Amino acid sequence: MTEGKLIVALLIIIRLGHPKIQEGAEPVSSEEVRSREIQRLIDDMVETMRDAHGVGIAAPQVHVSKQIIVIEVSPENPRYPNHPAVPLLVLLNPTITDHAETTEAGWEGCLSVPDLRGLVPRWTRLSVSGLDRRGQAVRLDAEGFFARVLQHEVDHLHGRVFLDRLPDLKTLTHLREYELFWKS
Ligand code: NI
């Protein structure tokens, strides 16, 4: 047997309408975190996010009702270009512990709501606590686009998509029309 990374697999991303998208997810127990299944799931989620050019993905989007999110932002991401880089973040059982009172509207899409963008208000700054993939407690502060992605992914763990946060359905636009008329 050679040591090294397991072969990773691309997972099927479920879309709005699949009941699991609107179900909540269970926390991952501290015994479970280091299991082969969860570690493999995390690797596969990272690969699936990257393949789909996502900036984040939550376990319910790949059929798993567990509180796991992964986030990675690159300024070269074709779906969300020119945002400050966020190195790969794996977070289990994330809880928003604190947030700014101010919100800012920004364009969001979702791998489970393909081909749409909407203008969603999110808190500009927040603190999150949870576990890393080794089961260690972590706490982090985020602002701007990173804070937005965190709120979007944490919402998935509670059965919410960005459409649930849209104050005005008139901002909902297909991607092509977004590129043509709204992209700044
Ligand atoms: Ni999403």
mmCIF file of C-alpha atoms and ligand atoms in Angstrom:
data_model
loop_
_atom_site.group_PDB
_atom_site.id
_atom_site.type_symbol
_atom_site.label_atom_id
_atom_site.label_comp_id
_atom_site.label_asym_id
_atom_site.label_seq_id
_atom_site.Cartn_x
_atom_site.Cartn_y
_atom_site.Cartn_z
ATOM 1 C CA MET A 1 0.000 0.000 0.000
ATOM 2 C CA THR A 2 1.280 3.416 -0.883
ATOM 3 C CA GLU A 3 0.612 6.304 1.418
ATOM 4 C CA GLY A 4 -1.013 9.390 0.045
ATOM 5 C CA LYS A 5 -4.179 11.032 -0.890
ATOM 6 C CA LEU A 6 -7.181 8.921 -1.682
ATOM 7 C CA ILE A 7 -8.636 9.295 -5.109
ATOM 8 C CA VAL A 8 -11.298 11.962 -4.867
ATOM 9 C CA ALA A 9 -14.651 11.856 -6.579
ATOM 10 C CA LEU A 10 -16.956 14.518 -7.896
ATOM 11 C CA LEU A 11 -20.280 14.502 -6.084
ATOM 12 C CA ILE A 12 -23.672 15.218 -7.597
ATOM 13 C CA ILE A 13 -24.940 18.645 -6.584
ATOM 14 C CA ILE A 14 -28.656 18.615 -5.866
ATOM 15 C CA ARG A 15 -30.776 21.541 -6.911
ATOM 16 C CA LEU A 16 -33.642 23.540 -5.513
ATOM 17 C CA GLY A 17 -36.705 21.310 -5.360
ATOM 18 C CA HIS A 18 -34.828 18.354 -3.897
ATOM 19 C CA PRO A 19 -36.242 18.061 -0.342
ATOM 20 C CA LYS A 20 -32.751 17.880 1.199
ATOM 21 C CA ILE A 21 -32.040 21.475 0.145
ATOM 22 C CA GLN A 22 -34.709 22.682 2.552
ATOM 23 C CA GLU A 23 -33.930 20.302 5.412
ATOM 24 C CA GLY A 24 -31.633 21.209 8.249
ATOM 25 C CA ALA A 25 -28.344 19.372 8.807
ATOM 26 C CA GLU A 26 -27.119 17.528 11.896
ATOM 27 C CA PRO A 27 -23.952 18.527 13.741
ATOM 28 C CA VAL A 28 -20.951 16.226 13.277
ATOM 29 C CA SER A 29 -19.962 14.561 16.550
ATOM 30 C CA SER A 30 -16.381 14.869 17.744
ATOM 31 C CA GLU A 31 -15.895 11.079 17.338
ATOM 32 C CA GLU A 32 -17.222 11.230 13.808
ATOM 33 C CA VAL A 33 -15.009 14.093 12.582
ATOM 34 C CA ARG A 34 -11.891 12.004 12.071
ATOM 35 C CA SER A 35 -13.706 9.071 10.480
ATOM 36 C CA ARG A 36 -12.668 7.963 7.035
ATOM 37 C CA GLU A 37 -16.183 8.713 5.750
ATOM 38 C CA ILE A 38 -16.202 12.328 6.889
ATOM 39 C CA GLN A 39 -12.609 12.961 5.751
ATOM 40 C CA ARG A 40 -13.412 11.487 2.377
ATOM 41 C CA LEU A 41 -16.609 13.548 2.148
ATOM 42 C CA ILE A 42 -14.644 16.735 2.874
ATOM 43 C CA ASP A 43 -12.078 15.921 0.151
ATOM 44 C CA ASP A 44 -14.870 15.219 -2.306
ATOM 45 C CA MET A 45 -16.713 18.423 -1.388
ATOM 46 C CA VAL A 46 -13.557 20.458 -2.042
ATOM 47 C CA GLU A 47 -13.064 18.788 -5.410
ATOM 48 C CA THR A 48 -16.734 19.231 -6.330
ATOM 49 C CA MET A 49 -16.681 22.927 -5.381
ATOM 50 C CA ARG A 50 -13.542 23.537 -7.420
ATOM 51 C CA ASP A 51 -14.838 21.634 -10.427
ATOM 52 C CA ALA A 52 -18.061 23.675 -10.440
ATOM 53 C CA HIS A 53 -16.135 26.956 -9.925
ATOM 54 C CA GLY A 54 -18.032 27.515 -6.695
ATOM 55 C CA VAL A 55 -16.693 29.667 -3.866
ATOM 56 C CA GLY A 56 -18.347 27.454 -1.275
ATOM 57 C CA ILE A 57 -20.430 24.345 -0.854
ATOM 58 C CA ALA A 58 -22.394 22.829 2.013
ATOM 59 C CA ALA A 59 -22.885 19.108 2.671
ATOM 60 C CA PRO A 60 -26.686 19.163 2.141
ATOM 61 C CA GLN A 61 -25.983 20.254 -1.454
ATOM 62 C CA VAL A 62 -24.310 16.875 -2.026
ATOM 63 C CA HIS A 63 -27.060 14.838 -0.318
ATOM 64 C CA VAL A 64 -25.451 14.736 3.130
ATOM 65 C CA SER A 65 -27.402 16.252 6.024
ATOM 66 C CA LYS A 66 -24.330 17.090 8.080
ATOM 67 C CA GLN A 67 -23.126 20.494 9.214
ATOM 68 C CA ILE A 68 -20.058 20.773 7.000
ATOM 69 C CA ILE A 69 -19.114 23.669 4.711
ATOM 70 C CA VAL A 70 -16.075 24.347 2.570
ATOM 71 C CA ILE A 71 -15.133 27.750 1.181
ATOM 72 C CA GLU A 72 -12.370 28.896 -1.154
ATOM 73 C CA VAL A 73 -12.205 32.180 -3.039
ATOM 74 C CA SER A 74 -9.722 32.988 -5.741
ATOM 75 C CA PRO A 75 -9.656 36.345 -7.561
ATOM 76 C CA GLU A 76 -9.506 34.270 -10.775
ATOM 77 C CA ASN A 77 -12.751 32.405 -10.049
ATOM 78 C CA PRO A 78 -14.792 32.794 -13.263
ATOM 79 C CA ARG A 79 -18.154 32.806 -11.456
ATOM 80 C CA TYR A 80 -17.155 35.402 -8.851
ATOM 81 C CA PRO A 81 -14.083 37.219 -10.192
ATOM 82 C CA ASN A 82 -12.065 39.908 -8.475
ATOM 83 C CA HIS A 83 -12.925 39.150 -4.866
ATOM 84 C CA PRO A 84 -10.149 39.000 -2.278
ATOM 85 C CA ALA A 85 -8.704 35.505 -1.948
ATOM 86 C CA VAL A 86 -9.868 33.252 0.871
ATOM 87 C CA PRO A 87 -7.673 30.176 1.368
ATOM 88 C CA LEU A 88 -9.454 26.842 1.599
ATOM 89 C CA LEU A 89 -11.574 26.717 4.730
ATOM 90 C CA VAL A 90 -13.257 23.583 6.041
ATOM 91 C CA LEU A 91 -15.682 24.229 8.856
ATOM 92 C CA LEU A 92 -17.868 21.787 10.762
ATOM 93 C CA ASN A 93 -20.787 22.770 12.986
ATOM 94 C CA PRO A 94 -20.341 26.484 12.234
ATOM 95 C CA THR A 95 -22.227 28.958 14.412
ATOM 96 C CA ILE A 96 -22.353 32.694 13.847
ATOM 97 C CA THR A 97 -21.512 34.051 17.270
ATOM 98 C CA ASP A 98 -21.416 37.764 16.555
ATOM 99 C CA HIS A 99 -22.107 40.108 13.681
ATOM 100 C CA ALA A 100 -22.149 43.740 12.639
ATOM 101 C CA GLU A 101 -25.512 45.491 12.658
ATOM 102 C CA THR A 102 -24.884 46.864 9.193
ATOM 103 C CA THR A 103 -25.787 44.934 6.076
ATOM 104 C CA GLU A 104 -24.676 45.350 2.508
ATOM 105 C CA ALA A 105 -26.443 44.156 -0.641
ATOM 106 C CA GLY A 106 -24.394 41.985 -2.991
ATOM 107 C CA TRP A 107 -24.999 39.631 -5.902
ATOM 108 C CA GLU A 108 -25.241 35.946 -5.052
ATOM 109 C CA GLY A 109 -25.792 32.763 -6.936
ATOM 110 C CA CYS A 110 -25.786 29.152 -5.824
ATOM 111 C CA LEU A 111 -24.697 25.854 -7.339
ATOM 112 C CA SER A 112 -28.105 24.482 -6.284
ATOM 113 C CA VAL A 113 -29.948 27.380 -7.935
ATOM 114 C CA PRO A 114 -28.147 27.382 -11.265
ATOM 115 C CA ASP A 115 -28.175 30.241 -13.743
ATOM 116 C CA LEU A 116 -29.616 32.855 -11.367
ATOM 117 C CA ARG A 117 -28.278 35.825 -9.434
ATOM 118 C CA GLY A 118 -30.018 37.979 -6.871
ATOM 119 C CA LEU A 119 -29.141 40.983 -4.731
ATOM 120 C CA VAL A 120 -28.946 39.780 -1.125
ATOM 121 C CA PRO A 121 -28.327 41.856 2.006
ATOM 122 C CA ARG A 122 -25.791 40.275 4.377
ATOM 123 C CA TRP A 123 -24.041 41.401 7.515
ATOM 124 C CA THR A 124 -20.786 43.101 6.613
ATOM 125 C CA ARG A 125 -18.773 41.478 9.412
ATOM 126 C CA LEU A 126 -19.181 38.447 11.593
ATOM 127 C CA SER A 127 -17.520 35.940 13.864
ATOM 128 C CA VAL A 128 -17.964 32.211 13.425
ATOM 129 C CA SER A 129 -17.007 29.313 15.646
ATOM 130 C CA GLY A 130 -16.911 25.627 14.806
ATOM 131 C CA LEU A 131 -14.523 22.734 14.287
ATOM 132 C CA ASP A 132 -11.788 22.234 11.733
ATOM 133 C CA ARG A 133 -11.403 18.907 9.935
ATOM 134 C CA ARG A 134 -9.260 17.518 12.743
ATOM 135 C CA GLY A 135 -11.976 18.277 15.277
ATOM 136 C CA GLN A 136 -10.171 21.257 16.805
ATOM 137 C CA ALA A 137 -12.267 24.206 17.903
ATOM 138 C CA VAL A 138 -11.784 27.256 15.687
ATOM 139 C CA ARG A 139 -13.098 30.787 15.754
ATOM 140 C CA LEU A 140 -12.676 33.256 12.955
ATOM 141 C CA ASP A 141 -13.680 36.760 11.927
ATOM 142 C CA ALA A 142 -14.749 37.582 8.405
ATOM 143 C CA GLU A 143 -15.816 40.640 6.462
ATOM 144 C CA GLY A 144 -16.932 41.594 2.984
ATOM 145 C CA PHE A 145 -17.336 38.838 0.417
ATOM 146 C CA PHE A 146 -15.897 36.202 2.774
ATOM 147 C CA ALA A 147 -18.558 37.102 5.373
ATOM 148 C CA ARG A 148 -21.186 36.881 2.630
ATOM 149 C CA VAL A 149 -20.087 33.407 1.527
ATOM 150 C CA LEU A 150 -20.026 32.213 5.143
ATOM 151 C CA GLN A 151 -23.595 33.422 5.712
ATOM 152 C CA HIS A 152 -24.716 31.791 2.458
ATOM 153 C CA GLU A 153 -23.155 28.431 3.360
ATOM 154 C CA VAL A 154 -24.328 28.459 6.990
ATOM 155 C CA ASP A 155 -27.833 29.153 5.665
ATOM 156 C CA HIS A 156 -27.640 25.911 3.637
ATOM 157 C CA LEU A 157 -27.154 23.998 6.905
ATOM 158 C CA HIS A 158 -30.488 25.379 8.083
ATOM 159 C CA GLY A 159 -32.350 24.639 4.880
ATOM 160 C CA ARG A 160 -32.182 28.159 3.478
ATOM 161 C CA VAL A 161 -31.031 29.336 0.060
ATOM 162 C CA PHE A 162 -30.278 32.898 -1.012
ATOM 163 C CA LEU A 163 -33.756 33.216 -2.510
ATOM 164 C CA ASP A 164 -35.134 33.087 1.050
ATOM 165 C CA ARG A 165 -33.104 36.222 1.817
ATOM 166 C CA LEU A 166 -34.127 38.252 -1.227
ATOM 167 C CA PRO A 167 -35.983 41.384 -0.141
ATOM 168 C CA ASP A 168 -36.962 42.153 -3.728
ATOM 169 C CA LEU A 169 -37.645 39.408 -6.245
ATOM 170 C CA LYS A 170 -37.198 42.014 -8.979
ATOM 171 C CA THR A 171 -33.444 41.747 -8.510
ATOM 172 C CA LEU A 172 -33.559 38.093 -9.557
ATOM 173 C CA THR A 173 -31.822 37.737 -12.901
ATOM 174 C CA HIS A 174 -30.552 34.979 -15.129
ATOM 175 C CA LEU A 175 -26.809 34.810 -15.469
ATOM 176 C CA ARG A 176 -26.676 35.975 -19.072
ATOM 177 C CA GLU A 177 -28.872 38.993 -18.289
ATOM 178 C CA TYR A 178 -26.781 39.639 -15.180
ATOM 179 C CA GLU A 179 -23.661 39.782 -17.351
ATOM 180 C CA LEU A 180 -25.411 42.027 -19.867
ATOM 181 C CA PHE A 181 -27.211 44.491 -17.619
ATOM 182 C CA TRP A 182 -26.129 44.311 -13.976
ATOM 183 C CA LYS A 183 -22.512 43.297 -13.682
ATOM 184 C CA SER A 184 -20.441 46.184 -12.397
HETATM 185 NI NI NI B 1 -25.450 27.880 -2.286
#
